[in-house]
mmCIF file of C-alpha atoms in Angstrom:
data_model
loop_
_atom_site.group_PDB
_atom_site.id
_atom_site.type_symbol
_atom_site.label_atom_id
_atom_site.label_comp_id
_atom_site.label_asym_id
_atom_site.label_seq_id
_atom_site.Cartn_x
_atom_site.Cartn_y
_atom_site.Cartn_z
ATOM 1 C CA UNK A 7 15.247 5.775 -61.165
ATOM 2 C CA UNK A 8 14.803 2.062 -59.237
ATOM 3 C CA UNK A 9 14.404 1.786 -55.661
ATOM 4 C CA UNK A 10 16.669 -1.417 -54.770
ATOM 5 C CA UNK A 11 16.416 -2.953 -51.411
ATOM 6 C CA UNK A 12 19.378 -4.054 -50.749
ATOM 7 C CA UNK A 13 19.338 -7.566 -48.845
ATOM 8 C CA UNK A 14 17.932 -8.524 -52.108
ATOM 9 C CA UNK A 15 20.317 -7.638 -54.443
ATOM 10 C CA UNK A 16 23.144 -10.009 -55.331
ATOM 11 C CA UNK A 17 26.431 -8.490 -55.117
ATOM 12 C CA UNK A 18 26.888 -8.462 -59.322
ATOM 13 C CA UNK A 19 23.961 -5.856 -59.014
ATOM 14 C CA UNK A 20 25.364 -3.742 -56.831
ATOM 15 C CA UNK A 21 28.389 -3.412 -58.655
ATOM 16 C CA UNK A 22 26.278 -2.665 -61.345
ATOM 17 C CA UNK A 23 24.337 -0.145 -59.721
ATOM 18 C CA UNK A 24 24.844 3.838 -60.722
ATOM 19 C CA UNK A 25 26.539 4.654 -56.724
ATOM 20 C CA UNK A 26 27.584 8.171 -57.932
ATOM 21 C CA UNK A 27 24.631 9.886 -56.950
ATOM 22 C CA UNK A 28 23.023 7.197 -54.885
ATOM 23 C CA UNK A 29 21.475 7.407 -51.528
ATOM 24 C CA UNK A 30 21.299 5.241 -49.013
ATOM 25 C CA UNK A 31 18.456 4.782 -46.235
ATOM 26 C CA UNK A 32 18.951 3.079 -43.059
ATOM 27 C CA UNK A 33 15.448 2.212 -41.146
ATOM 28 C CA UNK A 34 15.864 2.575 -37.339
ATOM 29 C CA UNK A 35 13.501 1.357 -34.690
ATOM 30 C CA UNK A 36 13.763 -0.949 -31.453
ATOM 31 C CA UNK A 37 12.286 -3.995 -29.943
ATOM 32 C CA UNK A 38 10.122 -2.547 -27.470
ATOM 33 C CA UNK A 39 6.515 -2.807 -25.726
ATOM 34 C CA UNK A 40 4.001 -1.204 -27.587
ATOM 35 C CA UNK A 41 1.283 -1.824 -25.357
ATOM 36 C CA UNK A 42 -1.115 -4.748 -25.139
ATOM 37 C CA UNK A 43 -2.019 -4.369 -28.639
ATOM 38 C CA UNK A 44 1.176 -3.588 -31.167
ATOM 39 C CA UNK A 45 3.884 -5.791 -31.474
ATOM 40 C CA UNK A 46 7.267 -5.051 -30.266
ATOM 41 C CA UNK A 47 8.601 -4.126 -33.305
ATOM 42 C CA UNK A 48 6.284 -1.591 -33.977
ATOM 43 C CA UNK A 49 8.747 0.866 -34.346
ATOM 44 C CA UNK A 50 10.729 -1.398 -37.191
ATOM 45 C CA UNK A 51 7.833 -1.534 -39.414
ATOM 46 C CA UNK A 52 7.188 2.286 -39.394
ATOM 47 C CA UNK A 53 10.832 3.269 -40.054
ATOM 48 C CA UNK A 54 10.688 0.669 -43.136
ATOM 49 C CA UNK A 55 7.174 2.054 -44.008
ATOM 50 C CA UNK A 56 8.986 5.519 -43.722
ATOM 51 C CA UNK A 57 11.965 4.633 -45.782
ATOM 52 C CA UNK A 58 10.320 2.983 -48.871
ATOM 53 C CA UNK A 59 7.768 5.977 -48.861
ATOM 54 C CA UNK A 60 11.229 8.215 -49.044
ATOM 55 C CA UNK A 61 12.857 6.231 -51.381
ATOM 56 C CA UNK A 62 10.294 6.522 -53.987
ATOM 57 C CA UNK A 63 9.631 10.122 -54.053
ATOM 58 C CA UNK A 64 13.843 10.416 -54.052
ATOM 59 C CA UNK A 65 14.040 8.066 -57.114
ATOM 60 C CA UNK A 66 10.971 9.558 -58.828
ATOM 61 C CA UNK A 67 13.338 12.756 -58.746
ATOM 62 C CA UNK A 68 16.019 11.006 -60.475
ATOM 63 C CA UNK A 69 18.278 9.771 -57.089
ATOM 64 C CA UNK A 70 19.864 6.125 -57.034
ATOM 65 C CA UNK A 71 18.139 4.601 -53.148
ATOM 66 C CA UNK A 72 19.417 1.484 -51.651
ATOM 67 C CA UNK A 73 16.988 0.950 -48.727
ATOM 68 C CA UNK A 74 19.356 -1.128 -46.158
ATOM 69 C CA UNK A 75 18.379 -3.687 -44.048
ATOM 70 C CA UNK A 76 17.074 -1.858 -40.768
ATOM 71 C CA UNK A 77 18.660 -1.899 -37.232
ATOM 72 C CA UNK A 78 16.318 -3.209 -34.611
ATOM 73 C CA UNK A 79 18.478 -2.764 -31.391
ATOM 74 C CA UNK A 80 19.073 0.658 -29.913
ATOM 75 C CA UNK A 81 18.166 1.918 -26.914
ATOM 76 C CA UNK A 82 15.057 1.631 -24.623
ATOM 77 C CA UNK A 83 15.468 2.577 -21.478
ATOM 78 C CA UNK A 84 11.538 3.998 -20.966
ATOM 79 C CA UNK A 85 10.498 -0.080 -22.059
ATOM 80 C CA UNK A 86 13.266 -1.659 -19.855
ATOM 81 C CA UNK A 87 10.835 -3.683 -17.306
ATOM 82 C CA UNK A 88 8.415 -4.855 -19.691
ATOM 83 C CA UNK A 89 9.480 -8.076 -21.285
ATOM 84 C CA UNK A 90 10.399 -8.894 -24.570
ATOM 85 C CA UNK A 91 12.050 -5.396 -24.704
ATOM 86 C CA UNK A 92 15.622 -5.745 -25.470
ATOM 87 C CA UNK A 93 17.777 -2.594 -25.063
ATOM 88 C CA UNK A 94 21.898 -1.772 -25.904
ATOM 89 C CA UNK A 95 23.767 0.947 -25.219
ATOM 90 C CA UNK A 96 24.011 4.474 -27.555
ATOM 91 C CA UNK A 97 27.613 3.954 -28.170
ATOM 92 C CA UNK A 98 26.800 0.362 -29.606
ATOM 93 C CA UNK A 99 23.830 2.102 -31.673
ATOM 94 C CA UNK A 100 26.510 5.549 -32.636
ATOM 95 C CA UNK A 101 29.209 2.984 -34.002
ATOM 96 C CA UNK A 102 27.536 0.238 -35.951
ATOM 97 C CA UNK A 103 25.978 3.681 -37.998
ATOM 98 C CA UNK A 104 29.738 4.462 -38.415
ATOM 99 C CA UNK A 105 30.380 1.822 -39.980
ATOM 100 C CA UNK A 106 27.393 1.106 -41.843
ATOM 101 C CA UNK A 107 28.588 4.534 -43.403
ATOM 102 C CA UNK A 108 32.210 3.677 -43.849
ATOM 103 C CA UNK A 109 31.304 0.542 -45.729
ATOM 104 C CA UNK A 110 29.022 2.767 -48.010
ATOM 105 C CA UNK A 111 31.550 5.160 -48.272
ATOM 106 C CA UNK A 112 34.111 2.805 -49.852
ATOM 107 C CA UNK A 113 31.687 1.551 -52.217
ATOM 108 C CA UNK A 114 31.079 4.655 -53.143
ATOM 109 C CA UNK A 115 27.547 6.026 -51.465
ATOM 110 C CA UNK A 116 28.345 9.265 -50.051
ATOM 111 C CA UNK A 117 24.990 10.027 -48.205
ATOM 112 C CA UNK A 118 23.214 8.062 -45.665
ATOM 113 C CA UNK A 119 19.945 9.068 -44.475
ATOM 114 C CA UNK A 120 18.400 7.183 -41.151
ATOM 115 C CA UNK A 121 14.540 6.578 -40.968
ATOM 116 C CA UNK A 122 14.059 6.385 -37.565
ATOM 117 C CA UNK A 123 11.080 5.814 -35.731
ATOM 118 C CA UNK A 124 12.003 5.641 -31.828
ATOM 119 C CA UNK A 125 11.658 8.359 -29.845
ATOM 120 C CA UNK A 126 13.592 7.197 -26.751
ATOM 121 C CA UNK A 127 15.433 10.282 -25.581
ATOM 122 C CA UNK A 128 18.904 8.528 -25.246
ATOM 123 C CA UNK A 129 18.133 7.048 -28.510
ATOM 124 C CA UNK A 130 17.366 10.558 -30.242
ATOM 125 C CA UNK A 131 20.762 12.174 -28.476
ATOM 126 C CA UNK A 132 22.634 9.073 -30.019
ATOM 127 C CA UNK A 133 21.240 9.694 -33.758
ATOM 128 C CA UNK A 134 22.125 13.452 -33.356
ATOM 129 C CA UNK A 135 25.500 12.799 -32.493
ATOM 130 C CA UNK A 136 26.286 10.332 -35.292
ATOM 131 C CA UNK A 137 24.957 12.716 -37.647
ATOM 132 C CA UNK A 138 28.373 14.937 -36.884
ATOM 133 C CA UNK A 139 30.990 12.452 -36.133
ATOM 134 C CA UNK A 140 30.513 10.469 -39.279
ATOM 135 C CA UNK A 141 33.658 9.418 -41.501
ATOM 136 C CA UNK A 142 35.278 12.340 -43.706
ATOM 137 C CA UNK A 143 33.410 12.576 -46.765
ATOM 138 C CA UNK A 144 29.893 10.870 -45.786
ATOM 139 C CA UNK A 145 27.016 13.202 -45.091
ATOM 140 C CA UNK A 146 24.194 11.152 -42.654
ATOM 141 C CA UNK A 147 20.796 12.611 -42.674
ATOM 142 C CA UNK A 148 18.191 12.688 -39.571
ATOM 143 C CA UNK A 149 14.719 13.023 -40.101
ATOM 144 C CA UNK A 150 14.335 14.153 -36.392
ATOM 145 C CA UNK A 151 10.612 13.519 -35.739
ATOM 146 C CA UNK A 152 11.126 15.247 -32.222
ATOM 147 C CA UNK A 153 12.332 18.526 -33.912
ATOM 148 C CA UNK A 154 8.906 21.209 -33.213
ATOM 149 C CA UNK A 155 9.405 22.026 -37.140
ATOM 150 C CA UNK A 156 8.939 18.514 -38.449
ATOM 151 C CA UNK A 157 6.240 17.342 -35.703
ATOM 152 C CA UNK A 158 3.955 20.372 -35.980
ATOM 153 C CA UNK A 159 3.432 18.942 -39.935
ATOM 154 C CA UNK A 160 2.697 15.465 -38.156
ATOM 155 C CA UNK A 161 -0.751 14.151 -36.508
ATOM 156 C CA UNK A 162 -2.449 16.354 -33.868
ATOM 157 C CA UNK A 163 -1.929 13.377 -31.213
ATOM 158 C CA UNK A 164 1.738 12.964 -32.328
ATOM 159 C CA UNK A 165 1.855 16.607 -31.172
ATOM 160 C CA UNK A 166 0.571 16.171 -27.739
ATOM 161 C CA UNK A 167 3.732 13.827 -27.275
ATOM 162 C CA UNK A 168 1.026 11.222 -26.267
ATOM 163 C CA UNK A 169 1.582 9.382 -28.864
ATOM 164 C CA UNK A 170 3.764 5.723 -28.044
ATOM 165 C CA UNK A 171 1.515 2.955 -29.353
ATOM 166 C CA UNK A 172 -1.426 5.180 -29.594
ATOM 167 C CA UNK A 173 -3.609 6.583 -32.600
ATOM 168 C CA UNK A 174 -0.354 7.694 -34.712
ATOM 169 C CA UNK A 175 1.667 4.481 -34.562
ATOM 170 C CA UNK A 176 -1.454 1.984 -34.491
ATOM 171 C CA UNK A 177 -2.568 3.428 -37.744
ATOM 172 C CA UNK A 178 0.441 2.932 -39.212
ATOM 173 C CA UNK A 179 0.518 -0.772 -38.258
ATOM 174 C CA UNK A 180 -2.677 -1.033 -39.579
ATOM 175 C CA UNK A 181 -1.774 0.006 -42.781
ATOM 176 C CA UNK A 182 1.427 -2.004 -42.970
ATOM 177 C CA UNK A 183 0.795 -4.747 -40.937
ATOM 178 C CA UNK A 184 -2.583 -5.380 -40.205
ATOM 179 C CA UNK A 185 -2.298 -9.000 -38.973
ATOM 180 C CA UNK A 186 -0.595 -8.022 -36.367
ATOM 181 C CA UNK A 187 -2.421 -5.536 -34.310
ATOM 182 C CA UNK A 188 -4.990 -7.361 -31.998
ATOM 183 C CA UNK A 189 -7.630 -5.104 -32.741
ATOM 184 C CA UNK A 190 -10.093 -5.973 -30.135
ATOM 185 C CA UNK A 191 -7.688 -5.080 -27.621
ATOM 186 C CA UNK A 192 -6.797 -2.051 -29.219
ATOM 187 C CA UNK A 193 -10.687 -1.401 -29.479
ATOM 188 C CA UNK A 194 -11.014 -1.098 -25.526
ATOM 189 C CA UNK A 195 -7.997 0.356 -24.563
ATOM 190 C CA UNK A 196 -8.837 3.976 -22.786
ATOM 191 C CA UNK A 197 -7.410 6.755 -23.828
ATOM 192 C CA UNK A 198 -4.205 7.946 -22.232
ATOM 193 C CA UNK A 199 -3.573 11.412 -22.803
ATOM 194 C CA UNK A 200 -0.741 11.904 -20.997
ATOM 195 C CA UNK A 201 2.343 13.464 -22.724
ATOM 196 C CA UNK A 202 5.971 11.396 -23.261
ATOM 197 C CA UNK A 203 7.521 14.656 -23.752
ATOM 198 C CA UNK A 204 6.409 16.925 -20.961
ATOM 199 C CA UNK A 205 7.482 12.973 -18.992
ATOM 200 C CA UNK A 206 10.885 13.604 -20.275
ATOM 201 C CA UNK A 207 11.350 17.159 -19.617
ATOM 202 C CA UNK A 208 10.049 16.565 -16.118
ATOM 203 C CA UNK A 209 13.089 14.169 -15.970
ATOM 204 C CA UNK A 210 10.785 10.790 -15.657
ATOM 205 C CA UNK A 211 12.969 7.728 -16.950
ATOM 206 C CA UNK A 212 10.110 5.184 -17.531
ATOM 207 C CA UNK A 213 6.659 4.380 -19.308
ATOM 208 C CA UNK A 214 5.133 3.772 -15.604
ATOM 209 C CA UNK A 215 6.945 6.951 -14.302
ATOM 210 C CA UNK A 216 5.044 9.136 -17.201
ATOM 211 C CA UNK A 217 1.958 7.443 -16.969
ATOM 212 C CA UNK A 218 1.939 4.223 -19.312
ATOM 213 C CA UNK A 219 1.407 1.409 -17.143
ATOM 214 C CA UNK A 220 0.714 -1.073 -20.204
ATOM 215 C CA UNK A 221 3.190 0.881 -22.283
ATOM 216 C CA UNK A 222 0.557 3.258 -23.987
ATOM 217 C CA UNK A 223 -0.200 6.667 -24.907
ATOM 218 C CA UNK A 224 -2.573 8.202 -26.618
ATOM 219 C CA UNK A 225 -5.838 7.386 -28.188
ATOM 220 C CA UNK A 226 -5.374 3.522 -29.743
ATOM 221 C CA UNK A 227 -8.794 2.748 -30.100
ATOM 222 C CA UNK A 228 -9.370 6.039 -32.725
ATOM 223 C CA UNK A 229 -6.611 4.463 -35.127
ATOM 224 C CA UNK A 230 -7.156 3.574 -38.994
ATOM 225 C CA UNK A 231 -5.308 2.423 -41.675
ATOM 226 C CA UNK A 232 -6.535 5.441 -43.747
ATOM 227 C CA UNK A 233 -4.734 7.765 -41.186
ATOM 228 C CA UNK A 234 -1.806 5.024 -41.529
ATOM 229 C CA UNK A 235 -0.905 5.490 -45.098
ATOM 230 C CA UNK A 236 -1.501 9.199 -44.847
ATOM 231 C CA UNK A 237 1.042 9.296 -42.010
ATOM 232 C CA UNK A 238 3.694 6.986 -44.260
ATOM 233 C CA UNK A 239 3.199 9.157 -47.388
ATOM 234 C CA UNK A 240 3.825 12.211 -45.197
ATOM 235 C CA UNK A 241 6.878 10.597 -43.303
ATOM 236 C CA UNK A 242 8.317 9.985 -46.598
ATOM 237 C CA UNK A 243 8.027 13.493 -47.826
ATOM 238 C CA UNK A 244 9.333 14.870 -44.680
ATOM 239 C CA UNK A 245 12.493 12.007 -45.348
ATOM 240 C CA UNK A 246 13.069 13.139 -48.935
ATOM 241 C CA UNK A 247 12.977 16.869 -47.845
ATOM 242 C CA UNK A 248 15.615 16.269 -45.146
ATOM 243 C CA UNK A 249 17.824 14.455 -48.253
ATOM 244 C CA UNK A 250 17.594 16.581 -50.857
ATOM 245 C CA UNK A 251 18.095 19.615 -48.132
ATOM 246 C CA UNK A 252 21.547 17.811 -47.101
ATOM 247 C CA UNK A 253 22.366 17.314 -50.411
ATOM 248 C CA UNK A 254 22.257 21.035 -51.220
ATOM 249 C CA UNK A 255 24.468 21.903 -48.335
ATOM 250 C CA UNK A 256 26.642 19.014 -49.327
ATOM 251 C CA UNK A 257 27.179 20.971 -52.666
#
């Protein structure tokens, strides 16, 4: 089966589309520092990276995918001070994926599954909790990257939770976005091994509070864009998994 992105479809084509078993995938990420060297929408072009990975393993196994326009706003409360990161509130981020779904819904797309990328923990507690308040008859499906079964089959620095703008995520840029990692910067960055998620459950609230000052973790300089599209084909396995093991249950 196709893999249709949907902003560029006309609306004839959708309504020509096979919906009945289709699946929908909603990329999530934020505008957010990503150190000296990543852009701020870092997170964007992994979740897309993500998605399209998942979409294509899901068609090759006979599913209808619509890969929908991404969100790029959510929250980012660990970025706030830097600038150019631009933050809204989890009940903005819990009800425009309600309604993404309840527009699906009516057209017929029962499952929507959200490619996110952002690890923020507000953000994370916000995806969780649209996953079970969704409109009747819509299943949404979380590939929850912070989840210790899906992260131990991830990179070893992804594990460490030092891993914002680091080895991990710089590789991917490199493989999907070359042009815009400055890679001599990225070259003599130090490593910063300290870990977001021992930050977080030590209650810390910010990238300086956990040890970021420039909004890094982790090893940049080490990144590749081998490691990059070995991380997206991975990320999209680990998507399609999470679909096809909500679509069971949904049965």
């Amino acid at each position: 089966m196709p893999v249709h992105r949907l902003s560029d479809m006309t609306w004839e084509e959708v309504r020509d589309t096979d919906r009945r078993n289709a699946v929908a995938i909603l990329p999530v990420g934020a505008v957010e520092a990503h150190g000296p060297h990543l852009p701020l929408g870092t997170d964007v072009i992994i979740a897309e990276a993500m998605a399209r990975a998942g979409a294509q393993k899901l068609a090759n196994d006979g599913l209808t995918v619509l890969i929908l326009p991404p969100i790029w706003y959510t929250s980012a409360a660990f970025a706030d001070a830097f600038p150019g990161t631009i933050g809204v509130g989890t009940d903005t981020v819990r009800k425009l994926i309600h309604e993404i779904g309840a527009a699906l819904l009516a057209q017929g797309v029962s499952t929507l599954a959200i490619a996110n990328a952002h690890l923020d923990p507000e953000h994370i507690v916000a995806l969780r909790e649209a996953t079970h308040a969704g409109p009747d008859g819509l299943r949404i499906v979380l590939l929850d990257l912070t989840r210790p079964s899906v992260a131990r089959r991830l990179t070893s620095e992804f594990q460490t939770g030092a891993c914002h703008a680091g080895q991990f995520e710089g590789s991917v840029v490199l493989a999907e976005s070359p042009s815009l990692v400055r890679t001599n910067l990225a070259a003599g960055l130090d490593a910063n091994p300290a870990s977001l998620s021992e930050a977080i459950r030590e209650g810390k609230t910010t990238f300086a509070e956990a040890g970021g000052p420039r909004a890094y973790f982790g090893w940049p300089a080490q990144a590749t864009a081998e490691e990059g599209r070995n991380t997206v084909r991975l990320l999209g396995e680990l998507l399609a998994e999470a679909v096809v093991a909500g679509e069971e249950a949904k049965v």
